[in-house]
Amino acid sequence: MTGPESGRLHLAVALDGAGWHPAAWREPDARPAELLSASYWTDLVIEAERGGLDFVTFEDGLSLQSADPQRRDGRTDQVRGRLDAVLIAARVAPLTRHIGLVPTVVVTHTEPFHLSKAIATLDWVSSGRAGVRVRVSARPDEAAHFGRRELPAGPDARADLFAEAADYVEVLRRLWDSWEDDAEIRDVATGRFIDRDKLHYIDFSGRWFSVRGPSITPRSPQGQPVVAALAHATVPYRLVAGSADVGFVTPHDRAQARDIVAEIRRLQGSAGRTAQPVHVFGDLLVWLDRERGRAAERKARLDELAGAEYHSDALSFAGTPAELADLLQDWQQAGLTGFRLRPATIPHDLAQITRALVPELRHRSSFPEKYAVSTLRGLLGLVRPVSRYASAS
Amino acid sequence: MTRPVKPVHLAAHFPGVNNTTVWSDPRAGSHIEFGSFAHFARTAERAKFDFLFLAEGLRLREQHGKIYDLDVVGRPDTFTILAAIAAVTDHLGVAGTINSTFNEPYEVARQFASLDHLSGGRAAWNVVTSWDAFTGENFRRGGFLPQSQRYERARTFLHTTWQLFDSWHGGEIAADKASGEFLADPDAGRFRHHDAHFDIEGHFDVPRSPQGRPVIFQAGDSEEGREFAAADADAIFSRHSTLTAGQDFYADAKRRLAKYGRSADELLILPAATFVLADTDAQAAELAHDVRLQQVSGPTAIALLEQLWNRDLSGYDPDGPLPEIDPVLGENTTARGRASVRMHRDPMATAREWRARAAAKNLSIRELIIEVTGRQSFVGSPATIAATINDYVQADASDGYILVPHITPGGLDEFADKVVPLLQERGVFRVDYTGTTLREHLGLPPRREAHPAAARPAARARTTADGTRAAS
Ligand SMILES: Cc1cc2nc3c(=O)[nH]c(=O)nc-3n(C[C@H](O)[C@H](O)[C@H](O)COP(=O)(O)O)c2cc1C
């Protein structure tokens, strides 16, 4: 009912710097001096597309990367400094053809009107492959970069940030629908470029902002670009269930995966979205080598280089591509519809995903041989919705 | 005259949401599909233009409280489309109009720094100040800014972004795999800025981009706008494209520079200009009239008249005489989201002038509107247009032009093929790109760090906006 079509599993890769391990940039094949160049990101996305992946995500934030969730850590031994994720996605879009592009965006300090047209434009420049992963920011340092608001405090603080994110996504979605598909008419006889009855004020009014609309950007190829969110607890699960098309979750075993999926499905019901397909992807940090034991060795070596074992919110998997394929298929049985793999190192683990894991999954008929459709919604089995404002006729 | 020949600068304005853009022509393509932007950008790059320029408006225009439907409506997000255009070009500058009222410096700085990285040093920012509450209805703060503060906010916004850009100096990224040192400076990106508009501090997260700062354009025409440009801009996008108005504006703008310790070569004057090109001058004149008829349909003529009259004139026949009734004075409630209505500073006088002109030449409403709006800057054969553009530049009516074709996306093709080679033959326009950054294309001297607070700090000390030194 609430999971999209079963059978195949969906695969995404989460791109971040030189990989997710803090010492990944020191690997011989890493390109740490090129992280701010267009060619670096283009190469990675082309590699992901070569593996037939559904989409890539681009991590982002509004402060320097930090191991400390509250403040700048001042470290000089890890990758610091980055580019705006929406712009990276747009820069890569014309150079790729099939793969979905999902930049991360902080909603707490940004304007829903600006972001709506940015993602709609990403959808235009990619011919229907845009998504956005929304995240909230409770970081005092990010708030100080904007100086515009006190972050909510007290017991409801987190819930408030996520409630605001839900309002934000509602505004994105309304703005994406604010032009009906056939609004542009170019009627020479009457001199009208558009039929203005097919453009709609969205008149959103909420606790944090109100937005009048319509968007300045016409409805994009997908109509509704894909919305994703990462979630670790009930409050963000509610955002996934109530607002998103894809949730990224971090179970550490199959039983947790089943419980999380069940909770999201339940919350979907309370949000009245039971009929909406919502993907639930498991996030995994992956170390992959065909030779048994190699991946764990690499992990140990990089942990030592970093001076501490790297702990991530997601389960860290070190093994062979075949072992990972076993795990993915097993967890798929628990109800996960796909996985977002975080390569521990780039390019090595990315290439292991595209060149070893994917062929293994194809061999098991769990992953398609090639791209069969041209939009991200299509890849995810989501229909293209008509605008909510289209008059039924 | 023995003074050196000035190089001509040329840029391409993607056809916009005004009646200049002819969407009804059979050759007119999409205004939103990426293919149109890619075609337009590739033509501009083939022609060795300095940059592609995008305007911006953050609320759809309305007339009589309804969305204005006679012009092209809808456009992409500026940053996103420019990043994509950077992917299909190698040299062309990418210039975007971004508003300083409904944005925040940290976000805009990281967007421009990112665009500059992703384009290899080709980014430019046209700083505009639209502040109206009508536009504000799309944003968190609504119409919070009084008109009188628009440039004050713009100035401090711009200076704040400069502090952010300059918070990285280049060279901080060591990325030394052997030693494990990624950052050479643990405090890289540090900034603080406190004034009436912005109270921010922390660390900027985008390391220094190829140009350091984007090239800065300014486009407002008021006294405050001109001072803002003289103090801080690298180029002005003006509307004064005729010879004499251009010369007046040019002299005025360059005269203002001395006060800010700047020389004439530090600010380029680049008016918007339209053109109609044909094999002969006579054919071009004829074609120009046809284009004007396309640009000003009957309904458009009435709509443009209403913008001056500030009242409903829908009952009038565009092919008939001008209205006897007078314009409604005071706040323009007819058209919203349109900077041009503020250009009608004395509507009664303009209406009298238009009536007299229509009476003298026996013009209908549509014929009059064709005459009094949207002058075509350059009309003629390739030889005539090339000569005129060069003459105007050498006569200090401008430093070059931002061309606004009337057809999307092919409206620049003929200019690229026929006019550009003639300018190249004259030796006033580049035959190939000689630099890689937009600043180099524009021949701008290396940017001095105009904002003292952003001067490169010695050792690990930083300076705040008000000039006090802060140890860190
Ligand atoms: C040639 C020209 C082009 C302009 N383009 C834009 C634009 O694309 N978007 C915008 O919001 N304002 C635009 N403006 C408006 C100005 O930039 C300015 O913000 C506004 O007119 C108020 O300033 P002023 O009173 O100095 O004219 C333009 C102005 C001129 C002269």
mmCIF file of N, CA, C and O in Angstrom, chain B residues 94-177:
data_model
loop_
_atom_site.group_PDB
_atom_site.id
_atom_site.type_symbol
_atom_site.label_atom_id
_atom_site.label_comp_id
_atom_site.label_asym_id
_atom_site.label_seq_id
_atom_site.Cartn_x
_atom_site.Cartn_y
_atom_site.Cartn_z
ATOM 1 N N VAL B 94 29.288 34.740 -16.617
ATOM 2 C CA VAL B 94 27.890 34.475 -16.263
ATOM 3 C C VAL B 94 27.469 35.495 -15.200
ATOM 4 O O VAL B 94 27.917 35.456 -14.067
ATOM 5 N N ALA B 95 26.605 36.426 -15.628
ATOM 6 C CA ALA B 95 26.241 37.554 -14.775
ATOM 7 C C ALA B 95 24.786 37.443 -14.349
ATOM 8 O O ALA B 95 23.904 37.308 -15.188
ATOM 9 N N GLY B 96 24.550 37.485 -13.064
ATOM 10 C CA GLY B 96 23.192 37.325 -12.553
ATOM 11 C C GLY B 96 22.741 38.507 -11.725
ATOM 12 O O GLY B 96 23.512 39.075 -10.951
ATOM 13 N N THR B 97 21.465 38.865 -11.906
ATOM 14 C CA THR B 97 20.861 39.929 -11.115
ATOM 15 C C THR B 97 20.331 39.317 -9.827
ATOM 16 O O THR B 97 19.534 38.379 -9.869
ATOM 17 N N ILE B 98 20.828 39.820 -8.708
ATOM 18 C CA ILE B 98 20.385 39.298 -7.415
ATOM 19 C C ILE B 98 20.104 40.474 -6.491
ATOM 20 O O ILE B 98 20.891 41.392 -6.352
ATOM 21 N N ASN B 99 18.950 40.391 -5.878
ATOM 22 C CA ASN B 99 18.401 41.463 -5.069
ATOM 23 C C ASN B 99 19.035 41.498 -3.680
ATOM 24 O O ASN B 99 19.273 40.460 -3.073
ATOM 25 N N SER B 100 19.287 42.713 -3.183
ATOM 26 C CA SER B 100 19.930 42.836 -1.871
ATOM 27 C C SER B 100 18.925 43.044 -0.745
ATOM 28 O O SER B 100 19.318 43.206 0.402
ATOM 29 N N THR B 101 17.651 43.052 -1.057
ATOM 30 C CA THR B 101 16.643 43.258 -0.010
ATOM 31 C C THR B 101 16.093 41.935 0.506
ATOM 32 O O THR B 101 15.965 41.743 1.718
ATOM 33 N N PHE B 102 15.782 41.030 -0.406
ATOM 34 C CA PHE B 102 15.119 39.782 -0.010
ATOM 35 C C PHE B 102 16.079 38.596 0.012
ATOM 36 O O PHE B 102 15.727 37.471 -0.334
ATOM 37 N N ASN B 103 17.326 38.877 0.394
ATOM 38 C CA ASN B 103 18.345 37.843 0.543
ATOM 39 C C ASN B 103 19.180 38.182 1.765
ATOM 40 O O ASN B 103 19.074 39.277 2.307
ATOM 41 N N GLU B 104 20.049 37.256 2.158
ATOM 42 C CA GLU B 104 20.967 37.493 3.267
ATOM 43 C C GLU B 104 22.405 37.296 2.769
ATOM 44 O O GLU B 104 22.669 36.418 1.938
ATOM 45 N N PRO B 105 23.346 38.103 3.283
ATOM 46 C CA PRO B 105 24.714 38.089 2.746
ATOM 47 C C PRO B 105 25.396 36.718 2.799
ATOM 48 O O PRO B 105 26.066 36.335 1.843
ATOM 49 N N TYR B 106 25.229 35.981 3.891
ATOM 50 C CA TYR B 106 25.963 34.709 3.985
ATOM 51 C C TYR B 106 25.570 33.775 2.843
ATOM 52 O O TYR B 106 26.424 33.158 2.188
ATOM 53 N N GLU B 107 24.278 33.698 2.581
ATOM 54 C CA GLU B 107 23.806 32.775 1.547
ATOM 55 C C GLU B 107 24.217 33.261 0.152
ATOM 56 O O GLU B 107 24.702 32.473 -0.674
ATOM 57 N N VAL B 108 24.036 34.540 -0.115
ATOM 58 C CA VAL B 108 24.408 35.069 -1.432
ATOM 59 C C VAL B 108 25.909 34.941 -1.659
ATOM 60 O O VAL B 108 26.362 34.585 -2.750
ATOM 61 N N ALA B 109 26.695 35.190 -0.621
ATOM 62 C CA ALA B 109 28.151 35.079 -0.775
ATOM 63 C C ALA B 109 28.534 33.646 -1.107
ATOM 64 O O ALA B 109 29.383 33.401 -1.965
ATOM 65 N N ARG B 110 27.910 32.672 -0.435
ATOM 66 C CA ARG B 110 28.311 31.291 -0.741
ATOM 67 C C ARG B 110 27.815 30.872 -2.118
ATOM 68 O O ARG B 110 28.476 30.105 -2.824
ATOM 69 N N GLN B 111 26.688 31.443 -2.562
ATOM 70 C CA GLN B 111 26.217 31.125 -3.908
ATOM 71 C C GLN B 111 27.151 31.722 -4.970
ATOM 72 O O GLN B 111 27.530 31.045 -5.928
ATOM 73 N N PHE B 112 27.533 32.989 -4.801
ATOM 74 C CA PHE B 112 28.432 33.577 -5.801
ATOM 75 C C PHE B 112 29.832 32.958 -5.741
ATOM 76 O O PHE B 112 30.466 32.743 -6.778
ATOM 77 N N ALA B 113 30.324 32.689 -4.544
ATOM 78 C CA ALA B 113 31.647 32.059 -4.450
ATOM 79 C C ALA B 113 31.595 30.683 -5.113
ATOM 80 O O ALA B 113 32.516 30.284 -5.832
ATOM 81 N N SER B 114 30.501 29.957 -4.893
ATOM 82 C CA SER B 114 30.364 28.633 -5.514
ATOM 83 C C SER B 114 30.282 28.755 -7.031
ATOM 84 O O SER B 114 30.924 28.002 -7.767
ATOM 85 N N LEU B 115 29.487 29.720 -7.500
ATOM 86 C CA LEU B 115 29.366 29.920 -8.949
ATOM 87 C C LEU B 115 30.725 30.284 -9.544
ATOM 88 O O LEU B 115 31.080 29.828 -10.636
ATOM 89 N N ASP B 116 31.485 31.091 -8.839
ATOM 90 C CA ASP B 116 32.800 31.478 -9.350
ATOM 91 C C ASP B 116 33.737 30.262 -9.423
ATOM 92 O O ASP B 116 34.469 30.084 -10.401
ATOM 93 N N HIS B 117 33.687 29.406 -8.399
ATOM 94 C CA HIS B 117 34.472 28.166 -8.467
ATOM 95 C C HIS B 117 34.004 27.296 -9.634
ATOM 96 O O HIS B 117 34.819 26.797 -10.413
ATOM 97 N N LEU B 118 32.712 27.093 -9.725
ATOM 98 C CA LEU B 118 32.182 26.127 -10.690
ATOM 99 C C LEU B 118 32.295 26.613 -12.131
ATOM 100 O O LEU B 118 32.161 25.835 -13.073
ATOM 101 N N SER B 119 32.527 27.922 -12.310
ATOM 102 C CA SER B 119 32.697 28.460 -13.659
ATOM 103 C C SER B 119 34.163 28.809 -13.926
ATOM 104 O O SER B 119 34.470 29.378 -14.972
ATOM 105 N N GLY B 120 35.025 28.517 -12.993
ATOM 106 C CA GLY B 120 36.435 28.854 -13.182
ATOM 107 C C GLY B 120 36.678 30.357 -13.244
ATOM 108 O O GLY B 120 37.498 30.813 -14.046
ATOM 109 N N GLY B 121 35.935 31.124 -12.436
ATOM 110 C CA GLY B 121 36.218 32.564 -12.354
ATOM 111 C C GLY B 121 35.447 33.423 -13.331
ATOM 112 O O GLY B 121 35.953 34.422 -13.832
ATOM 113 N N ARG B 122 34.187 33.067 -13.577
ATOM 114 C CA ARG B 122 33.419 33.810 -14.581
ATOM 115 C C ARG B 122 32.168 34.489 -14.025
ATOM 116 O O ARG B 122 31.294 34.918 -14.766
ATOM 117 N N ALA B 123 32.060 34.602 -12.695
ATOM 118 C CA ALA B 123 30.801 35.073 -12.103
ATOM 119 C C ALA B 123 30.732 36.590 -11.966
ATOM 120 O O ALA B 123 31.735 37.247 -11.665
ATOM 121 N N ALA B 124 29.531 37.130 -12.179
ATOM 122 C CA ALA B 124 29.267 38.553 -11.919
ATOM 123 C C ALA B 124 27.901 38.702 -11.268
ATOM 124 O O ALA B 124 26.989 37.916 -11.534
ATOM 125 N N TRP B 125 27.791 39.727 -10.455
ATOM 126 C CA TRP B 125 26.563 39.981 -9.687
ATOM 127 C C TRP B 125 26.061 41.381 -9.991
ATOM 128 O O TRP B 125 26.744 42.365 -9.733
ATOM 129 N N ASN B 126 24.865 41.473 -10.557
ATOM 130 C CA ASN B 126 24.192 42.752 -10.740
ATOM 131 C C ASN B 126 23.352 43.002 -9.491
ATOM 132 O O ASN B 126 22.345 42.328 -9.269
ATOM 133 N N VAL B 127 23.799 43.948 -8.663
ATOM 134 C CA VAL B 127 23.147 44.189 -7.371
ATOM 135 C C VAL B 127 21.943 45.102 -7.581
ATOM 136 O O VAL B 127 22.107 46.258 -7.966
ATOM 137 N N VAL B 128 20.754 44.597 -7.364
ATOM 138 C CA VAL B 128 19.562 45.446 -7.487
ATOM 139 C C VAL B 128 18.843 45.509 -6.152
ATOM 140 O O VAL B 128 19.006 44.654 -5.285
ATOM 141 N N THR B 129 18.001 46.533 -6.022
ATOM 142 C CA THR B 129 17.526 46.902 -4.698
ATOM 143 C C THR B 129 16.013 46.885 -4.536
ATOM 144 O O THR B 129 15.510 47.402 -3.545
ATOM 145 N N SER B 130 15.282 46.347 -5.497
ATOM 146 C CA SER B 130 13.811 46.378 -5.385
ATOM 147 C C SER B 130 13.391 45.999 -3.970
ATOM 148 O O SER B 130 13.808 44.982 -3.445
ATOM 149 N N TRP B 131 12.598 46.836 -3.372
ATOM 150 C CA TRP B 131 12.287 46.713 -1.943
ATOM 151 C C TRP B 131 10.780 46.608 -1.687
ATOM 152 O O TRP B 131 10.353 46.420 -0.564
ATOM 153 N N ASP B 132 9.952 46.721 -2.738
ATOM 154 C CA ASP B 132 8.524 46.955 -2.549
ATOM 155 C C ASP B 132 7.817 45.836 -1.786
ATOM 156 O O ASP B 132 8.187 44.669 -1.861
ATOM 157 N N ALA B 133 6.772 46.235 -1.078
ATOM 158 C CA ALA B 133 6.014 45.289 -0.258
ATOM 159 C C ALA B 133 5.305 44.247 -1.114
ATOM 160 O O ALA B 133 5.034 43.132 -0.665
ATOM 161 N N PHE B 134 4.986 44.624 -2.349
ATOM 162 C CA PHE B 134 4.346 43.687 -3.279
ATOM 163 C C PHE B 134 5.251 42.467 -3.479
ATOM 164 O O PHE B 134 4.818 41.317 -3.324
ATOM 165 N N THR B 135 6.527 42.710 -3.772
ATOM 166 C CA THR B 135 7.488 41.609 -3.897
ATOM 167 C C THR B 135 7.700 40.928 -2.550
ATOM 168 O O THR B 135 7.825 39.708 -2.463
ATOM 169 N N GLY B 136 7.713 41.742 -1.492
ATOM 170 C CA GLY B 136 7.959 41.218 -0.147
ATOM 171 C C GLY B 136 6.954 40.153 0.273
ATOM 172 O O GLY B 136 7.258 39.315 1.135
ATOM 173 N N GLU B 137 5.783 40.143 -0.337
ATOM 174 C CA GLU B 137 4.785 39.137 0.039
ATOM 175 C C GLU B 137 5.221 37.701 -0.253
ATOM 176 O O GLU B 137 4.594 36.757 0.209
ATOM 177 N N ASN B 138 6.289 37.553 -1.023
ATOM 178 C CA ASN B 138 6.798 36.199 -1.282
ATOM 179 C C ASN B 138 7.890 35.777 -0.297
ATOM 180 O O ASN B 138 8.409 34.668 -0.402
ATOM 181 N N PHE B 139 8.227 36.649 0.668
ATOM 182 C CA PHE B 139 9.388 36.369 1.510
ATOM 183 C C PHE B 139 9.099 36.494 2.999
ATOM 184 O O PHE B 139 8.131 37.136 3.390
ATOM 185 N N ARG B 140 9.966 35.864 3.784
ATOM 186 C CA ARG B 140 9.777 35.768 5.221
ATOM 187 C C ARG B 140 9.523 37.117 5.873
ATOM 188 O O ARG B 140 8.710 37.233 6.765
ATOM 189 N N ARG B 141 10.252 38.138 5.459
ATOM 190 C CA ARG B 141 10.164 39.413 6.169
ATOM 191 C C ARG B 141 9.147 40.363 5.583
ATOM 192 O O ARG B 141 8.944 41.459 6.097
ATOM 193 N N GLY B 142 8.517 39.990 4.474
ATOM 194 C CA GLY B 142 7.549 40.886 3.859
ATOM 195 C C GLY B 142 8.220 42.166 3.385
ATOM 196 O O GLY B 142 9.415 42.198 3.114
ATOM 197 N N GLY B 143 7.442 43.227 3.259
ATOM 198 C CA GLY B 143 7.994 44.503 2.779
ATOM 199 C C GLY B 143 8.569 45.294 3.933
ATOM 200 O O GLY B 143 8.010 46.297 4.349
ATOM 201 N N PHE B 144 9.712 44.852 4.427
ATOM 202 C CA PHE B 144 10.241 45.413 5.673
ATOM 203 C C PHE B 144 11.075 46.674 5.486
ATOM 204 O O PHE B 144 11.343 47.390 6.435
ATOM 205 N N LEU B 145 11.496 46.943 4.240
ATOM 206 C CA LEU B 145 12.520 47.971 4.056
ATOM 207 C C LEU B 145 11.934 49.231 3.434
ATOM 208 O O LEU B 145 11.358 49.176 2.347
ATOM 209 N N PRO B 146 12.090 50.393 4.094
ATOM 210 C CA PRO B 146 11.619 51.629 3.462
ATOM 211 C C PRO B 146 12.450 51.946 2.227
ATOM 212 O O PRO B 146 13.651 51.641 2.184
ATOM 213 N N GLN B 147 11.823 52.578 1.247
ATOM 214 C CA GLN B 147 12.516 52.923 -0.003
ATOM 215 C C GLN B 147 13.803 53.694 0.270
ATOM 216 O O GLN B 147 14.827 53.464 -0.376
ATOM 217 N N SER B 148 13.743 54.580 1.264
ATOM 218 C CA SER B 148 14.894 55.435 1.549
ATOM 219 C C SER B 148 16.117 54.643 1.992
ATOM 220 O O SER B 148 17.234 55.129 1.937
ATOM 221 N N GLN B 149 15.886 53.401 2.450
ATOM 222 C CA GLN B 149 17.033 52.617 2.927
ATOM 223 C C GLN B 149 17.519 51.581 1.928
ATOM 224 O O GLN B 149 18.393 50.780 2.235
ATOM 225 N N ARG B 150 16.928 51.589 0.706
ATOM 226 C CA ARG B 150 17.261 50.487 -0.197
ATOM 227 C C ARG B 150 18.745 50.422 -0.526
ATOM 228 O O ARG B 150 19.341 49.356 -0.579
ATOM 229 N N TYR B 151 19.351 51.603 -0.785
ATOM 230 C CA TYR B 151 20.764 51.570 -1.148
ATOM 231 C C TYR B 151 21.678 51.457 0.061
ATOM 232 O O TYR B 151 22.785 50.944 -0.045
ATOM 233 N N GLU B 152 21.197 51.944 1.200
ATOM 234 C CA GLU B 152 21.997 51.763 2.415
ATOM 235 C C GLU B 152 22.146 50.263 2.686
ATOM 236 O O GLU B 152 23.226 49.766 2.964
ATOM 237 N N ARG B 153 21.016 49.558 2.571
ATOM 238 C CA ARG B 153 21.094 48.114 2.776
ATOM 239 C C ARG B 153 21.950 47.461 1.683
ATOM 240 O O ARG B 153 22.765 46.582 1.957
ATOM 241 N N ALA B 154 21.773 47.915 0.439
ATOM 242 C CA ALA B 154 22.540 47.314 -0.661
ATOM 243 C C ALA B 154 24.036 47.482 -0.425
ATOM 244 O O ALA B 154 24.829 46.561 -0.626
ATOM 245 N N ARG B 155 24.422 48.685 -0.002
ATOM 246 C CA ARG B 155 25.840 48.971 0.194
ATOM 247 C C ARG B 155 26.419 48.084 1.299
ATOM 248 O O ARG B 155 27.443 47.433 1.122
ATOM 249 N N THR B 156 25.715 48.047 2.434
ATOM 250 C CA THR B 156 26.268 47.268 3.539
ATOM 251 C C THR B 156 26.155 45.763 3.252
ATOM 252 O O THR B 156 27.015 44.979 3.636
ATOM 253 N N PHE B 157 25.139 45.381 2.486
ATOM 254 C CA PHE B 157 25.018 43.979 2.052
ATOM 255 C C PHE B 157 26.243 43.610 1.207
ATOM 256 O O PHE B 157 26.914 42.589 1.450
ATOM 257 N N LEU B 158 26.533 44.480 0.236
ATOM 258 C CA LEU B 158 27.666 44.199 -0.651
ATOM 259 C C LEU B 158 28.979 44.151 0.138
ATOM 260 O O LEU B 158 29.786 43.231 -0.021
ATOM 261 N N HIS B 159 29.163 45.129 1.017
ATOM 262 C CA HIS B 159 30.404 45.144 1.794
ATOM 263 C C HIS B 159 30.506 43.906 2.689
ATOM 264 O O HIS B 159 31.604 43.376 2.903
ATOM 265 N N THR B 160 29.387 43.479 3.197
ATOM 266 C CA THR B 160 29.407 42.282 4.038
ATOM 267 C C THR B 160 29.812 41.058 3.223
ATOM 268 O O THR B 160 30.618 40.238 3.672
ATOM 269 N N THR B 161 29.291 40.956 2.014
ATOM 270 C CA THR B 161 29.703 39.803 1.189
ATOM 271 C C THR B 161 31.199 39.906 0.870
ATOM 272 O O THR B 161 31.881 38.886 0.819
ATOM 273 N N TRP B 162 31.688 41.116 0.705
ATOM 274 C CA TRP B 162 33.132 41.249 0.440
ATOM 275 C C TRP B 162 33.939 40.740 1.629
ATOM 276 O O TRP B 162 34.985 40.108 1.457
ATOM 277 N N GLN B 163 33.467 41.073 2.816
ATOM 278 C CA GLN B 163 34.165 40.548 3.992
ATOM 279 C C GLN B 163 34.179 39.024 3.969
ATOM 280 O O GLN B 163 35.173 38.391 4.311
ATOM 281 N N LEU B 164 33.050 38.455 3.576
ATOM 282 C CA LEU B 164 32.957 36.993 3.532
ATOM 283 C C LEU B 164 33.901 36.431 2.457
ATOM 284 O O LEU B 164 34.665 35.500 2.722
ATOM 285 N N PHE B 165 33.846 37.016 1.255
ATOM 286 C CA PHE B 165 34.746 36.534 0.191
ATOM 287 C C PHE B 165 36.205 36.635 0.637
ATOM 288 O O PHE B 165 37.012 35.750 0.398
ATOM 289 N N ASP B 166 36.517 37.760 1.284
ATOM 290 C CA ASP B 166 37.915 38.025 1.641
ATOM 291 C C ASP B 166 38.345 37.327 2.932
ATOM 292 O O ASP B 166 39.497 37.448 3.348
ATOM 293 N N SER B 167 37.411 36.608 3.548
ATOM 294 C CA SER B 167 37.781 35.898 4.779
ATOM 295 C C SER B 167 38.664 34.687 4.471
ATOM 296 O O SER B 167 39.249 34.097 5.368
ATOM 297 N N TRP B 168 38.718 34.311 3.208
ATOM 298 C CA TRP B 168 39.703 33.327 2.738
ATOM 299 C C TRP B 168 40.604 34.066 1.763
ATOM 300 O O TRP B 168 40.121 34.806 0.908
ATOM 301 N N HIS B 169 41.884 33.857 1.869
ATOM 302 C CA HIS B 169 42.804 34.622 1.037
ATOM 303 C C HIS B 169 43.394 33.807 -0.099
ATOM 304 O O HIS B 169 44.090 34.338 -0.947
ATOM 305 N N GLY B 170 43.106 32.544 -0.117
ATOM 306 C CA GLY B 170 43.765 31.647 -1.076
ATOM 307 C C GLY B 170 44.956 31.029 -0.371
ATOM 308 O O GLY B 170 45.593 31.675 0.459
ATOM 309 N N GLY B 171 45.231 29.795 -0.660
ATOM 310 C CA GLY B 171 46.403 29.169 -0.041
ATOM 311 C C GLY B 171 46.124 28.469 1.274
ATOM 312 O O GLY B 171 47.006 27.811 1.820
ATOM 313 N N GLU B 172 44.895 28.601 1.795
ATOM 314 C CA GLU B 172 44.618 27.914 3.070
ATOM 315 C C GLU B 172 44.497 26.410 2.910
ATOM 316 O O GLU B 172 44.668 25.672 3.867
ATOM 317 N N ILE B 173 44.132 25.965 1.712
ATOM 318 C CA ILE B 173 43.942 24.524 1.543
ATOM 319 C C ILE B 173 45.269 23.868 1.208
ATOM 320 O O ILE B 173 45.779 23.986 0.098
ATOM 321 N N ALA B 174 45.846 23.220 2.199
ATOM 322 C CA ALA B 174 47.129 22.553 2.000
ATOM 323 C C ALA B 174 46.897 21.170 1.381
ATOM 324 O O ALA B 174 47.615 20.747 0.491
ATOM 325 N N ALA B 175 45.866 20.473 1.876
ATOM 326 C CA ALA B 175 45.546 19.126 1.387
ATOM 327 C C ALA B 175 46.799 18.252 1.287
ATOM 328 O O ALA B 175 47.007 17.568 0.291
ATOM 329 N N ASP B 176 47.602 18.296 2.312
ATOM 330 C CA ASP B 176 48.860 17.545 2.316
ATOM 331 C C ASP B 176 48.623 16.152 2.894
ATOM 332 O O ASP B 176 48.511 15.967 4.108
ATOM 333 N N LYS B 177 48.537 15.189 2.006
ATOM 334 C CA LYS B 177 48.206 13.825 2.437
ATOM 335 C C LYS B 177 49.251 13.265 3.395
ATOM 336 O O LYS B 177 48.928 12.541 4.335
#
